[in-house]
Tab-separated table of C-alpha atoms and ligand atoms in Angstrom:
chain	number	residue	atom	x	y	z
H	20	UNK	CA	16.387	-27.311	43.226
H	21	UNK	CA	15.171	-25.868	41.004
H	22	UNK	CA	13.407	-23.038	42.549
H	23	UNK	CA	17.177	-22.292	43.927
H	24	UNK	CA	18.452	-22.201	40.535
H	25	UNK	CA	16.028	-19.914	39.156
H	26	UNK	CA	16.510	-17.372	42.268
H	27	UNK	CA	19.735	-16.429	41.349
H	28	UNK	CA	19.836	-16.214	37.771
H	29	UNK	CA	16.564	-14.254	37.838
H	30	UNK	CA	18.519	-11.279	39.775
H	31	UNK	CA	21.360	-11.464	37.644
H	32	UNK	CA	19.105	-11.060	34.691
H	33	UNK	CA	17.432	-8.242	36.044
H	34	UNK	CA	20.762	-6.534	36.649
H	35	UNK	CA	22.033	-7.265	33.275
H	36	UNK	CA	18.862	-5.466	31.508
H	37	UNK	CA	18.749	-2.325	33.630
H	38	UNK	CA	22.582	-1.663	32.543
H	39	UNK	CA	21.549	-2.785	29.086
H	40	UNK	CA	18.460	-0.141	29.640
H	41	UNK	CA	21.013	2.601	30.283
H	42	UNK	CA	23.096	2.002	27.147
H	43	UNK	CA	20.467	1.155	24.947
H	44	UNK	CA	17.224	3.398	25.229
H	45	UNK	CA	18.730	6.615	26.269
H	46	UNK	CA	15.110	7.709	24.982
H	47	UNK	CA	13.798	6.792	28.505
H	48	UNK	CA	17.029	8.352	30.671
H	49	UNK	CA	16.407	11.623	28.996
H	50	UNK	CA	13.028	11.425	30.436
H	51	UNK	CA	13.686	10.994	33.557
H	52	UNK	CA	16.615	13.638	33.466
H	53	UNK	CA	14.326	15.803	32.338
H	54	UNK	CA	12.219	15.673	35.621
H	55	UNK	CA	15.526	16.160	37.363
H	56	UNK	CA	15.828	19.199	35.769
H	57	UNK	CA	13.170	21.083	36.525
H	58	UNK	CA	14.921	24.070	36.624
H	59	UNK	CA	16.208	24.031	32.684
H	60	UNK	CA	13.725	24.042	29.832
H	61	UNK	CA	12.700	20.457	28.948
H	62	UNK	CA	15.151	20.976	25.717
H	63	UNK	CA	18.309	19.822	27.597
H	64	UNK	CA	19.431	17.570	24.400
H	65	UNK	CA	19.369	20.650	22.457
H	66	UNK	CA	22.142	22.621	24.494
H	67	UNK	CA	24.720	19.664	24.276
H	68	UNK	CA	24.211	19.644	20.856
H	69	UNK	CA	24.864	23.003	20.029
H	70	UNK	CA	28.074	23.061	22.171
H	71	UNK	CA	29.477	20.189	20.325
H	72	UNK	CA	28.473	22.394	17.228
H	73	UNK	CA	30.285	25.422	18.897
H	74	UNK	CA	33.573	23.326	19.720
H	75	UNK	CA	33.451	21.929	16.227
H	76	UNK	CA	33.628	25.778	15.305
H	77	UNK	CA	36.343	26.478	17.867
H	78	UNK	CA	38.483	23.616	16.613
H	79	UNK	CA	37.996	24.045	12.616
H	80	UNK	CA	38.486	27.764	12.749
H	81	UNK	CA	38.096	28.451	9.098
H	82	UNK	CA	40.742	30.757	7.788
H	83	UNK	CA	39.907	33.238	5.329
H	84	UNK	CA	41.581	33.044	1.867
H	85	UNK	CA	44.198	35.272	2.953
H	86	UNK	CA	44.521	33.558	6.382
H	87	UNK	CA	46.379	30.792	7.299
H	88	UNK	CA	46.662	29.109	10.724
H	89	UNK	CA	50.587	28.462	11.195
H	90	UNK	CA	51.048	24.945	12.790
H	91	UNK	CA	53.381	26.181	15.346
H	92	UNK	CA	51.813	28.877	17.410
H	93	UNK	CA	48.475	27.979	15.733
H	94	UNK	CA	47.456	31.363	15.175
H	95	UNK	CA	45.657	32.916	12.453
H	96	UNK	CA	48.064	34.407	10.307
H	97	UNK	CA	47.764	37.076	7.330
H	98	UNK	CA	49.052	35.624	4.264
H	99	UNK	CA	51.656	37.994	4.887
H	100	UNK	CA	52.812	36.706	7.748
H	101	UNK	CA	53.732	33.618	5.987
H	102	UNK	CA	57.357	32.629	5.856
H	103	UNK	CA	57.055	29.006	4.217
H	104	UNK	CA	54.586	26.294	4.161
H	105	UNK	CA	56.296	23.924	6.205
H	106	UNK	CA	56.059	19.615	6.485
H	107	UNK	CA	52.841	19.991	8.782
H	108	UNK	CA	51.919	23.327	7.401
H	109	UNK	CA	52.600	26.836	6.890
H	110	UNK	CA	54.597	28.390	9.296
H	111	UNK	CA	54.768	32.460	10.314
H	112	UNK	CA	57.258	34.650	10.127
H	113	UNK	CA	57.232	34.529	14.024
H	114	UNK	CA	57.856	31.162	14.375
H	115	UNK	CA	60.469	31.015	11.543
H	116	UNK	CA	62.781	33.746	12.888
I	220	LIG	ZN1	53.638	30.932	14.267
């Protein structure tokens, strides 16, 4: 009895940590990604980092101090270009006529 108890409860255990493995040491799934890739240099944490760096640069695209980025067309703007800083933001000629 309870040898039949134990059976079960043992898999379900075993289960449970190898999801908990996943989630929590992604120091060991990197490893073995890395011998998946075989192809790419062993730096394949490195690339996904930068890209989130690059879409962080994409998204924030830091006008100049004579630049604004109208919140309509959401295009960088000369400051002459601007009609009127609107409720969101400033707002081109463009967009305004
Ligand atoms: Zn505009």
């Amino acid at each position: 009895m309870a040898t039949d108890y134990d059976a079960p409860r043992k898999t379900e255990d075993d289960s449970e940590s190898i999801e908990a493995l996943k989630e929590r040491v992604p120091d060991k799934m990197s490893g073995s990604v890395d011998v998946e890739d075989a192809d790419n240099p062993s730096g394949f944490e490195l690339p996904g980092a930068d890209l989130s760096d690059l879409e962080l640069d994409v998204v924030v695209l830091p006008p100049q101090e004579d630049e604004f980025t109208c919140m309509n067309c959401f295009l960088v703007k000369h400051r002459s270009q601007l009609d009127h800083e609107g409720g969101d933001g400033p707002i081109c000629r463009e967009c305004a006529a």
